[in-house]
Short mmCIF file of N, CA, C and O and ligand atoms in Angstrom, two decimals:
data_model
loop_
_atom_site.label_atom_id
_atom_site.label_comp_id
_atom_site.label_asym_id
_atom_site.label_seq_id
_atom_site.Cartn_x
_atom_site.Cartn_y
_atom_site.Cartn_z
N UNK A 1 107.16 -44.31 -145.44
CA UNK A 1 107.39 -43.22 -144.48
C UNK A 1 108.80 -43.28 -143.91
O UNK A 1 109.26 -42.49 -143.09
N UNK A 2 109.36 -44.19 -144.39
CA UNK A 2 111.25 -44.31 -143.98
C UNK A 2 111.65 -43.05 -144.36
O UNK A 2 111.23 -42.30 -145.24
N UNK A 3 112.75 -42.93 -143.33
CA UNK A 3 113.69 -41.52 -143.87
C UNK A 3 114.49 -42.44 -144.55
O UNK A 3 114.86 -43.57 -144.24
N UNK A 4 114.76 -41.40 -146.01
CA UNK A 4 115.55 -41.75 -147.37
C UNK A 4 117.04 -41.09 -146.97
O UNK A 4 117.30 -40.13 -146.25
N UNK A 5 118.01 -42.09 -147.83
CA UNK A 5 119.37 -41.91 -147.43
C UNK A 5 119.34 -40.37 -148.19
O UNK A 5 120.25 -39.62 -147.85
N UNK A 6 118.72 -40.04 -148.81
CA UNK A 6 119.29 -38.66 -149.99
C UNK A 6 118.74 -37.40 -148.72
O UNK A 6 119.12 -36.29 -149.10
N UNK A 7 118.00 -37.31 -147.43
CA UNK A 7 117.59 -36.59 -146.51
C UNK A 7 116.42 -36.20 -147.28
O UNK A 7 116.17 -35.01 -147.08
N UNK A 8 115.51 -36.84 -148.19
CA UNK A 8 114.27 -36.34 -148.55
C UNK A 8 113.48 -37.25 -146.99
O UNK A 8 114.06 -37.95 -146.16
N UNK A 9 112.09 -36.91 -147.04
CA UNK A 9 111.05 -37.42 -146.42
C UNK A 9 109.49 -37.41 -146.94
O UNK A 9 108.82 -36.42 -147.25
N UNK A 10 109.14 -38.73 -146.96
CA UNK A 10 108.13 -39.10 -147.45
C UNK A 10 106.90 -38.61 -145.97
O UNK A 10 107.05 -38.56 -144.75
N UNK A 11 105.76 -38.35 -146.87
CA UNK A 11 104.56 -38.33 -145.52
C UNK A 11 102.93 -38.25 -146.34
O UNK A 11 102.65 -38.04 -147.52
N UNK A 12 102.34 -38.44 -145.53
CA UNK A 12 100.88 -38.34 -146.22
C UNK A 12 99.73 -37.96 -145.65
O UNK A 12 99.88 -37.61 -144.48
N UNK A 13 98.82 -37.92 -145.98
CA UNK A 13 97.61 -37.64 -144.93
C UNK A 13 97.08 -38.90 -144.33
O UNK A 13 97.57 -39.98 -144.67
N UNK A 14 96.13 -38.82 -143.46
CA UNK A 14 95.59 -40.35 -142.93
C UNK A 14 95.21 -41.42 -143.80
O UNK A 14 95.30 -42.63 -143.58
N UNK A 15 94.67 -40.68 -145.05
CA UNK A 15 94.39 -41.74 -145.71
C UNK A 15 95.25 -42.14 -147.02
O UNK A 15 94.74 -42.97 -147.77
N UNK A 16 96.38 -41.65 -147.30
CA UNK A 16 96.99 -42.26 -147.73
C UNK A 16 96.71 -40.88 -149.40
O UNK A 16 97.74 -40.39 -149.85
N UNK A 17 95.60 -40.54 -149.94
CA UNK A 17 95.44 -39.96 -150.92
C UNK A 17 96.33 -38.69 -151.11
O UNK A 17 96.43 -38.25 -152.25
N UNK A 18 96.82 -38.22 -150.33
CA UNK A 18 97.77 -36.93 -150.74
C UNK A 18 98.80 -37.43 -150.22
O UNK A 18 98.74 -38.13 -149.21
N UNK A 19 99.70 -37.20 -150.73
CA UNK A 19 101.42 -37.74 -150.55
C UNK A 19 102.02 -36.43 -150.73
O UNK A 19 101.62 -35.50 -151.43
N UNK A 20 103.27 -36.52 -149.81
CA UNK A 20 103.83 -35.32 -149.88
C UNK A 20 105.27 -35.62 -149.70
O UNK A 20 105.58 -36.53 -148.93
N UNK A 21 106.32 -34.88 -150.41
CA UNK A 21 108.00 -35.25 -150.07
C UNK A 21 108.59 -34.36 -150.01
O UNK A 21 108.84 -33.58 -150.93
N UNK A 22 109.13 -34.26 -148.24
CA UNK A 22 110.17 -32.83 -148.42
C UNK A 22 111.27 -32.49 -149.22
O UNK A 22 111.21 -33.72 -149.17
N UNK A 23 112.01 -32.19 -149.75
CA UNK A 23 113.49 -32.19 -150.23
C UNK A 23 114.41 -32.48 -149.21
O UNK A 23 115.25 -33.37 -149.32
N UNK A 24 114.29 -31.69 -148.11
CA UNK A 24 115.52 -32.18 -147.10
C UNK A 24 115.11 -31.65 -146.21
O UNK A 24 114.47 -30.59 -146.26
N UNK A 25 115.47 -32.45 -144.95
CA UNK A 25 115.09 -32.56 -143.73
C UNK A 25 114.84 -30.78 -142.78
O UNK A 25 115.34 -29.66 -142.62
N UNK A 26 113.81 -31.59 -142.42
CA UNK A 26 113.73 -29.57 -141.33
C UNK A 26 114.42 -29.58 -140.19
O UNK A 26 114.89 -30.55 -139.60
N UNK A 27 114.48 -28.15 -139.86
CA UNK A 27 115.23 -28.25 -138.44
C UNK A 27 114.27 -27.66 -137.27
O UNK A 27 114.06 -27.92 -136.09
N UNK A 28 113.76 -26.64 -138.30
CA UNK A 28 112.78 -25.82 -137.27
C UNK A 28 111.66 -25.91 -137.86
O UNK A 28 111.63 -25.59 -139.05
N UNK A 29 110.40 -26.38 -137.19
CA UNK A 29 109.08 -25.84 -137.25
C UNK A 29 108.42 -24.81 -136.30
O UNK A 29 108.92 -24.52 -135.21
N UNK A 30 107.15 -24.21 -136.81
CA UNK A 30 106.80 -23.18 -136.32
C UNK A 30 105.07 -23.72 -135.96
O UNK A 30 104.44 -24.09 -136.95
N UNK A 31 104.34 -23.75 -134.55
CA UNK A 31 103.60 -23.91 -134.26
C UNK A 31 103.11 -22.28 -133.71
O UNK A 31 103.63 -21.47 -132.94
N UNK A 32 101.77 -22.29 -134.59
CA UNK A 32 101.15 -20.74 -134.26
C UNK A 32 99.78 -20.97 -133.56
O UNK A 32 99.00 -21.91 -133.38
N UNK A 33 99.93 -19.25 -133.17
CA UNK A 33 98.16 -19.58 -132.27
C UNK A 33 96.86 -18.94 -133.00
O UNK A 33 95.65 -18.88 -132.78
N UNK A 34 97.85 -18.44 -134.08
CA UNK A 34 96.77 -17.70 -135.14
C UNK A 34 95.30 -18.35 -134.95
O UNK A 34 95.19 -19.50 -134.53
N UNK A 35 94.46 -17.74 -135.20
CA UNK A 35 92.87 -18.01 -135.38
C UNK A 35 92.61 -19.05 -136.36
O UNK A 35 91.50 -19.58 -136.22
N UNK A 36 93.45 -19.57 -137.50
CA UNK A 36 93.00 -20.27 -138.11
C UNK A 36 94.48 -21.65 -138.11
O UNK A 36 94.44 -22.72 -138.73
N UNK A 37 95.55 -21.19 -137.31
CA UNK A 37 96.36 -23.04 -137.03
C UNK A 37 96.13 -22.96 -136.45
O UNK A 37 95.96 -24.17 -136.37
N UNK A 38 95.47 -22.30 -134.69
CA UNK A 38 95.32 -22.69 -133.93
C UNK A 38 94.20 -24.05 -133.76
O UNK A 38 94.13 -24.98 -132.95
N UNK A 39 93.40 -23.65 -134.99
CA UNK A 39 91.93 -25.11 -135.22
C UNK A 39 92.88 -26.41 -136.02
O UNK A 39 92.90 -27.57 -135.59
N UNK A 40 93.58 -25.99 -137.13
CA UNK A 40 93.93 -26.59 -137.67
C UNK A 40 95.50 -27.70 -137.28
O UNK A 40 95.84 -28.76 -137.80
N UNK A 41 96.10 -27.01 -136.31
CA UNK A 41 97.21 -27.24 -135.83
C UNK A 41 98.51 -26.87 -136.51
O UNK A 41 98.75 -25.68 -136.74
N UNK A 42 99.44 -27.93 -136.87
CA UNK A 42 100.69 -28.21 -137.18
C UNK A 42 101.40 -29.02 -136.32
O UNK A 42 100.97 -30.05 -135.79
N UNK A 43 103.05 -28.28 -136.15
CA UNK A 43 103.49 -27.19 -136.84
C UNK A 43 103.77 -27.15 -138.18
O UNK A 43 103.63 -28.13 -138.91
N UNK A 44 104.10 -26.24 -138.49
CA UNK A 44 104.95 -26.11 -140.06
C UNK A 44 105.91 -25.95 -140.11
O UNK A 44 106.66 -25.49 -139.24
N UNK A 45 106.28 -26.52 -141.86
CA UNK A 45 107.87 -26.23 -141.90
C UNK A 45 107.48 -25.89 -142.96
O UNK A 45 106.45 -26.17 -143.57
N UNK A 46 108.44 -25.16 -143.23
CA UNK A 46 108.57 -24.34 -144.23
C UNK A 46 109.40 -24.55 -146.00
O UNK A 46 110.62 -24.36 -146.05
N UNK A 47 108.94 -24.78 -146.79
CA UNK A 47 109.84 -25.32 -148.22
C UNK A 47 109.72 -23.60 -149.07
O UNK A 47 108.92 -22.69 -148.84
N UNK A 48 110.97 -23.67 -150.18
CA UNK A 48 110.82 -23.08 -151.31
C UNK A 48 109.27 -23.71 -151.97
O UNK A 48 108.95 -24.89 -152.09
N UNK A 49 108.59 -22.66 -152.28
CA UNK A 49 107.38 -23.16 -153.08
C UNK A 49 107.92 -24.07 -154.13
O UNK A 49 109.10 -24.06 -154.46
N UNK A 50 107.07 -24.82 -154.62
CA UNK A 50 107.11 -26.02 -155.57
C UNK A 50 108.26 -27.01 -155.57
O UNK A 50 108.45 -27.72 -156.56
N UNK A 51 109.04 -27.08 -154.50
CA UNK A 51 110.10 -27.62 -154.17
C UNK A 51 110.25 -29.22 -153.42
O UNK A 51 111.18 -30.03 -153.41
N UNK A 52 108.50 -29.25 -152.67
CA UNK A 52 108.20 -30.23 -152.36
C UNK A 52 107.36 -30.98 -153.47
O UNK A 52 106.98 -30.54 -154.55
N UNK A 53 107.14 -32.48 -152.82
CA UNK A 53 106.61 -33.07 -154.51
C UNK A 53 105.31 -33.23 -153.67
O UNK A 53 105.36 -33.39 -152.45
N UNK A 54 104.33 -33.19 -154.26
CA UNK A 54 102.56 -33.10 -154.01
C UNK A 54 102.30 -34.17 -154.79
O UNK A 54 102.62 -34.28 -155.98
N UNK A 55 101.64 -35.08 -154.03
CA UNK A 55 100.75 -35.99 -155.08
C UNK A 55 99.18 -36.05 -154.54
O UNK A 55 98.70 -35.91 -153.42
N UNK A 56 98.70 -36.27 -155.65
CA UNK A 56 97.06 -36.26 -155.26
C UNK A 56 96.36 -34.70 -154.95
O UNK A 56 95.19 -34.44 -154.65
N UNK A 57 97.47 -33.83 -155.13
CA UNK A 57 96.32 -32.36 -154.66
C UNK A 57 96.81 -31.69 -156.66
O UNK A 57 97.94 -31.56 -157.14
N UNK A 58 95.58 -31.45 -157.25
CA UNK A 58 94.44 -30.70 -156.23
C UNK A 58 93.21 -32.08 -156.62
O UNK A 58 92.06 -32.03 -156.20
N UNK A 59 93.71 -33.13 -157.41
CA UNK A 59 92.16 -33.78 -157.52
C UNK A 59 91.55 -34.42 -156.52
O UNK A 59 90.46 -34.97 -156.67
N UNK A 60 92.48 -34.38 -154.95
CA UNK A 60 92.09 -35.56 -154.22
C UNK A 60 91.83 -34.61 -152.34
O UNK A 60 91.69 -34.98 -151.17
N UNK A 61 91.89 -33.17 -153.18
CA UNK A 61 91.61 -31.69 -152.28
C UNK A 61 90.56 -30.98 -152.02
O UNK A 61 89.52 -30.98 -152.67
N UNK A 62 90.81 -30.31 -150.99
CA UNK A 62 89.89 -29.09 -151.05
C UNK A 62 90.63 -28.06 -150.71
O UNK A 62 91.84 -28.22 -150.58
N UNK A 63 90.10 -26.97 -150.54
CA UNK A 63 90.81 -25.47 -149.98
C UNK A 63 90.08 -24.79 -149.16
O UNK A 63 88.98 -25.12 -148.72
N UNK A 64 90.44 -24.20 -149.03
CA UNK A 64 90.15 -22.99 -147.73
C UNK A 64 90.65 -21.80 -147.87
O UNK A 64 91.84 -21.85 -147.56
N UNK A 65 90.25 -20.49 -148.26
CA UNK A 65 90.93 -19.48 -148.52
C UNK A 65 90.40 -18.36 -147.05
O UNK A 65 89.37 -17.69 -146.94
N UNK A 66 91.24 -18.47 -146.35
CA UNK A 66 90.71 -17.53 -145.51
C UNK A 66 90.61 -16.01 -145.54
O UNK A 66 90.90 -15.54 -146.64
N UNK A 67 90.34 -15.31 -144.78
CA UNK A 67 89.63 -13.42 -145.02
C UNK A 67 90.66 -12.98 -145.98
O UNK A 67 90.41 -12.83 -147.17
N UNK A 68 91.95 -12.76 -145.38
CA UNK A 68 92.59 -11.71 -146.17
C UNK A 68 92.85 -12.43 -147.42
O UNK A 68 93.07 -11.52 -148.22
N UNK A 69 92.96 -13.59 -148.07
CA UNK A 69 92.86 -14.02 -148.92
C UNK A 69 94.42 -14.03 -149.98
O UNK A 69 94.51 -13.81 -151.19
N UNK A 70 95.53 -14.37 -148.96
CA UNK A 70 96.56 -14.18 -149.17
C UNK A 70 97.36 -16.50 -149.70
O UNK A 70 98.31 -17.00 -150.30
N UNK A 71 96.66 -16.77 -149.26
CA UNK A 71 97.14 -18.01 -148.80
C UNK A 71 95.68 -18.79 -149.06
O UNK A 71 94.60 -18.21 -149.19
N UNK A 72 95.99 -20.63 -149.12
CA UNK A 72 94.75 -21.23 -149.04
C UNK A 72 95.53 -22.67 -148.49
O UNK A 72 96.58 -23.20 -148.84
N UNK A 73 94.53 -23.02 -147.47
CA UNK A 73 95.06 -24.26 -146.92
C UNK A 73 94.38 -25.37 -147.44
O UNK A 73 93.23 -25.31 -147.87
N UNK A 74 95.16 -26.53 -147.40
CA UNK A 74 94.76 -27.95 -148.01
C UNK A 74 94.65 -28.87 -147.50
O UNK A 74 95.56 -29.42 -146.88
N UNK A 75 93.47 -29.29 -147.62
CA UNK A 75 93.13 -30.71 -147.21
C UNK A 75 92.63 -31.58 -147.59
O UNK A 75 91.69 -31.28 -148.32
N UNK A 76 92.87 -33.22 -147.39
CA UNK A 76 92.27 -33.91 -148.02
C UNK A 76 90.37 -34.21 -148.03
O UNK A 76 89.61 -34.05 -147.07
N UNK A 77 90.06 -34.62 -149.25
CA UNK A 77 88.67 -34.55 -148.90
C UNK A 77 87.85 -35.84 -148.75
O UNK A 77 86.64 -36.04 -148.80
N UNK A 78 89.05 -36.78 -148.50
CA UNK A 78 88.46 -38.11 -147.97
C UNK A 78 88.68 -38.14 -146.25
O UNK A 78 87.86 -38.61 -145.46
N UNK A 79 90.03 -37.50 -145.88
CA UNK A 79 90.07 -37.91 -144.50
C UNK A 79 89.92 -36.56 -143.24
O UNK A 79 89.79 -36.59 -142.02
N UNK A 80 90.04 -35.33 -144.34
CA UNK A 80 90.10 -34.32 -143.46
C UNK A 80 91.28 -33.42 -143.06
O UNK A 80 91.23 -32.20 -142.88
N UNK A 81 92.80 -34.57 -142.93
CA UNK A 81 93.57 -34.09 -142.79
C UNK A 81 94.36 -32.83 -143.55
O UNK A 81 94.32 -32.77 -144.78
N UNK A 82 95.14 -31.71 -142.71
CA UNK A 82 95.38 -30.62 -143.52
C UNK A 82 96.65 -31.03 -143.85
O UNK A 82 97.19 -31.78 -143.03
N UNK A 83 97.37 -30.68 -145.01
CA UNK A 83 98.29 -31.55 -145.48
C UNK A 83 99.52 -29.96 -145.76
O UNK A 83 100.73 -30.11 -145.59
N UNK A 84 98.84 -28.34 -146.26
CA UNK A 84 100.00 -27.80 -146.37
C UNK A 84 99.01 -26.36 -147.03
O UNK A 84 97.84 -26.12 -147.36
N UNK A 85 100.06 -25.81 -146.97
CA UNK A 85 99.26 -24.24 -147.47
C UNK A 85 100.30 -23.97 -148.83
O UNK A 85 101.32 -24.54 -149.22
N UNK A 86 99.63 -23.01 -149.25
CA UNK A 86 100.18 -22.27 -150.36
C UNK A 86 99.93 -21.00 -150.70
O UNK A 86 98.81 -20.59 -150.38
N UNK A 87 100.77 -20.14 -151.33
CA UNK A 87 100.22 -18.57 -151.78
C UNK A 87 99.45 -18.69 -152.90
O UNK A 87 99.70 -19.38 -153.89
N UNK A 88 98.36 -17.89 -152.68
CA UNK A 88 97.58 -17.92 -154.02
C UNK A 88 98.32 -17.42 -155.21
O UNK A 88 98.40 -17.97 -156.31
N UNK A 89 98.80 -16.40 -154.86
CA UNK A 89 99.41 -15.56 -155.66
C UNK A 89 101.10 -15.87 -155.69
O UNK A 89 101.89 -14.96 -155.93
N UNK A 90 101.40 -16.79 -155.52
CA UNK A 90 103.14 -17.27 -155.16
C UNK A 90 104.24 -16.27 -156.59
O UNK A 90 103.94 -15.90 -157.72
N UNK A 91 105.28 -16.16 -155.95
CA UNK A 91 106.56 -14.90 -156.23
C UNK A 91 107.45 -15.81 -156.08
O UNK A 91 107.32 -16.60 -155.14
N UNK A 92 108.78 -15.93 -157.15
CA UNK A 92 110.04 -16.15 -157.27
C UNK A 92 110.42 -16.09 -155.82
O UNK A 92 110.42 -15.06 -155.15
N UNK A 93 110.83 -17.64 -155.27
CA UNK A 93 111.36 -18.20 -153.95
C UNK A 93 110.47 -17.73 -152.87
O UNK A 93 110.79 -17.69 -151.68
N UNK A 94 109.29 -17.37 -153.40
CA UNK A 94 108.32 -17.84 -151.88
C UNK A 94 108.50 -19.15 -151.40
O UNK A 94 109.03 -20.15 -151.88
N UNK A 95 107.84 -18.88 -150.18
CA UNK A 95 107.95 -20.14 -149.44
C UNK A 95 106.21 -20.77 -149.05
O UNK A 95 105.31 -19.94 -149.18
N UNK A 96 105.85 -22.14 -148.62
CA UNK A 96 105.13 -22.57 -148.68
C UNK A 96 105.12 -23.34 -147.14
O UNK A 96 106.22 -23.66 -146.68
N UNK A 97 103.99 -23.61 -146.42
CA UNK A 97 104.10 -24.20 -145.04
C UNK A 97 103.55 -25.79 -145.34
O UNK A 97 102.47 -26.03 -145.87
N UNK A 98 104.59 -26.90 -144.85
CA UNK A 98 103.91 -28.29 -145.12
C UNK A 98 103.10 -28.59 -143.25
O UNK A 98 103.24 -27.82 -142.29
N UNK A 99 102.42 -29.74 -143.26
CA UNK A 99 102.13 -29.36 -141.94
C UNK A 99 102.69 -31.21 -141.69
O UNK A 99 102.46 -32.32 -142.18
N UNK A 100 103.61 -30.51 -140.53
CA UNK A 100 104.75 -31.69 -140.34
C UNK A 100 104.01 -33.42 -139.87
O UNK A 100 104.41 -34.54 -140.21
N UNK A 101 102.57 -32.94 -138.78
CA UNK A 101 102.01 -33.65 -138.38
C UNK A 101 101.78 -35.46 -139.34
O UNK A 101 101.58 -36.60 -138.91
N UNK A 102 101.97 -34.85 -140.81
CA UNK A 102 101.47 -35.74 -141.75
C UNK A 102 103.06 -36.87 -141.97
O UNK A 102 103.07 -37.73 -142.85
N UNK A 103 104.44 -36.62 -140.87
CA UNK A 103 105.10 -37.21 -141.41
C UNK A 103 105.37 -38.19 -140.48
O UNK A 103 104.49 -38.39 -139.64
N UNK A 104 106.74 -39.09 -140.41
CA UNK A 104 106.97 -40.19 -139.81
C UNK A 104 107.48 -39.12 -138.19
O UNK A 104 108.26 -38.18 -138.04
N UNK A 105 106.67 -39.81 -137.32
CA UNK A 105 106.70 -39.80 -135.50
C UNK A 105 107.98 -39.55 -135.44
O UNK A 105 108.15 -38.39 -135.05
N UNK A 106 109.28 -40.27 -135.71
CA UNK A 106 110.94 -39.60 -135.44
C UNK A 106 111.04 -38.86 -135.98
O UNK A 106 111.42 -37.83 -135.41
N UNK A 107 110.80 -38.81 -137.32
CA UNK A 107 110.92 -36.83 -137.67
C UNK A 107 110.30 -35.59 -137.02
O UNK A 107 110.71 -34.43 -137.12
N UNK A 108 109.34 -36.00 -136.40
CA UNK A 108 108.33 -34.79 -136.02
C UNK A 108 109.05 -34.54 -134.48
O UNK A 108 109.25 -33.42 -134.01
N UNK A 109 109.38 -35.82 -133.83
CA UNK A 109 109.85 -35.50 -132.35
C UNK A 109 111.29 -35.15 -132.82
O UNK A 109 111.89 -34.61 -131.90
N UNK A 110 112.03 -35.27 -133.91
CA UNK A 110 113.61 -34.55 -134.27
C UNK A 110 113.67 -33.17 -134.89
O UNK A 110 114.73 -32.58 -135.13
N UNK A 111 112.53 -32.72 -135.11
CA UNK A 111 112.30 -31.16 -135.19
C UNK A 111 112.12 -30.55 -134.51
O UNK A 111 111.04 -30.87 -134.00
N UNK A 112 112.78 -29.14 -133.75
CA UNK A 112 112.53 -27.81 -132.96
C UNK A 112 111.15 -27.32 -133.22
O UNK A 112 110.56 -27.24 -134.30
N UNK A 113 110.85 -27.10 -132.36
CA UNK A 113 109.68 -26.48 -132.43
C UNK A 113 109.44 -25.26 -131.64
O UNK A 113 109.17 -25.19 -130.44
N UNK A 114 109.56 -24.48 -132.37
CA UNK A 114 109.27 -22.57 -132.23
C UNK A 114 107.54 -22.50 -132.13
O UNK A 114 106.91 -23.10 -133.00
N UNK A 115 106.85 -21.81 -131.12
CA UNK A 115 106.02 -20.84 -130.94
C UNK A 115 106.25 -19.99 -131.56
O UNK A 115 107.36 -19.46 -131.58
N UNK A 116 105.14 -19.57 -132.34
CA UNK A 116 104.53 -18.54 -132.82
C UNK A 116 103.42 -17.66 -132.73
O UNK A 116 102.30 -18.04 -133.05
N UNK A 117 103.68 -16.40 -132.28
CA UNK A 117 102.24 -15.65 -131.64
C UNK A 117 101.89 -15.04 -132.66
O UNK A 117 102.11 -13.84 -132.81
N UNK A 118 101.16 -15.92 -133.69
CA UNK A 118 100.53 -15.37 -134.86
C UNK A 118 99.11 -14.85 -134.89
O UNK A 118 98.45 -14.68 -135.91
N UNK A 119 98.66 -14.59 -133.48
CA UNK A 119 97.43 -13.93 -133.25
C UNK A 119 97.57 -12.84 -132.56
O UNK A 119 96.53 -12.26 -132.24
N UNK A 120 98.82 -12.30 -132.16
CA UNK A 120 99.18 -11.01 -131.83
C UNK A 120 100.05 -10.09 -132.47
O UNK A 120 99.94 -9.11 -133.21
N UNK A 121 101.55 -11.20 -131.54
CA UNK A 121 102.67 -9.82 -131.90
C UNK A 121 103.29 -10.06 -132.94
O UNK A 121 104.14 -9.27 -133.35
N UNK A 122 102.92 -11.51 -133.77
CA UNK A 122 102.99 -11.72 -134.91
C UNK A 122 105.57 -11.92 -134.78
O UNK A 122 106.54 -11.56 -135.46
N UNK A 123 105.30 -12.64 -133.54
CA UNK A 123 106.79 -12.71 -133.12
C UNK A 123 106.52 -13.99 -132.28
O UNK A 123 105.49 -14.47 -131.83
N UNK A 124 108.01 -14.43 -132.22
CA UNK A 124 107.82 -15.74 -131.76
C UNK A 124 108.26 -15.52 -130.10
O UNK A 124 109.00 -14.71 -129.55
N UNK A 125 107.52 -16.54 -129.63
CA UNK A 125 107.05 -16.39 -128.12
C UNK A 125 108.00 -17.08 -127.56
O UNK A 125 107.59 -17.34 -126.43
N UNK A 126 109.42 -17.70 -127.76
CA UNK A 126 109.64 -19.09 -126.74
C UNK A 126 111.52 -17.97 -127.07
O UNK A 126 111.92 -16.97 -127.66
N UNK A 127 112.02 -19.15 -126.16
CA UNK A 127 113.47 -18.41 -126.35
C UNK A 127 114.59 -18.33 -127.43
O UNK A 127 115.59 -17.64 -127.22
ZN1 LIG B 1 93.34 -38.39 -146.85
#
């Protein structure tokens, strides 16, 4: 879970079975109140899809595809923890939400953290 001299970052879920590596360091995450992070938490940061390295999903996963069925969130299915979302349907330089919670404590307190009123105005709430 050391930060790497190259500005990648290593992180995982509680139990160790999904591993996850940013490419380079975030600046901003986004904590929402949406109906479904508000259970799940975060925040997120945000990668180019397939840009981060995934280990252990999908054999060591589950999903969650919620109503509109745009997106499916991931979690491990030994510990629970939600580890990152994805588009079902992903497009040339979509982006993908990791959920920061899963990384090393100085990274998470060295990231901004933006409100997001993703259960309304669908705009961010803070200054
Ligand atoms: Zn786990």
């Amino acid at each position: 879970m050391a930060r790497q001299l190259d500005n990648t970052h290593e992180g995982s879920c509680h139990c160790g079975a999904v591993r996850l590596t940013l490419p380079s360091t975030p600046e901003v995450a986004t904590a929402c109140n949406c109906s479904l992070c508000r259970r799940i938490g975060g925040p997120w940061v945000y990668f180019e899809f397939g840009t981060v390295d995934i280990q252990g999903h999908p054999e060591a996963t589950a999903e969650y595809i919620q109503g509109d069925k745009t997106l499916r969130t991931i979690r491990c299915r030994t510990c629970g923890c939600v580890t990152h979302w994805e588009p079902l349907k992903p497009t040339p330089g979509c982006k993908h939400g990791v959920h920061l919670g899963n990384f090393d404590p100085k990274l998470i307190a060295a990231v901004r953290v933006r409100r997001f009123d993703g259960a309304d105005t669908w705009k961010f709430i803070d200054d």
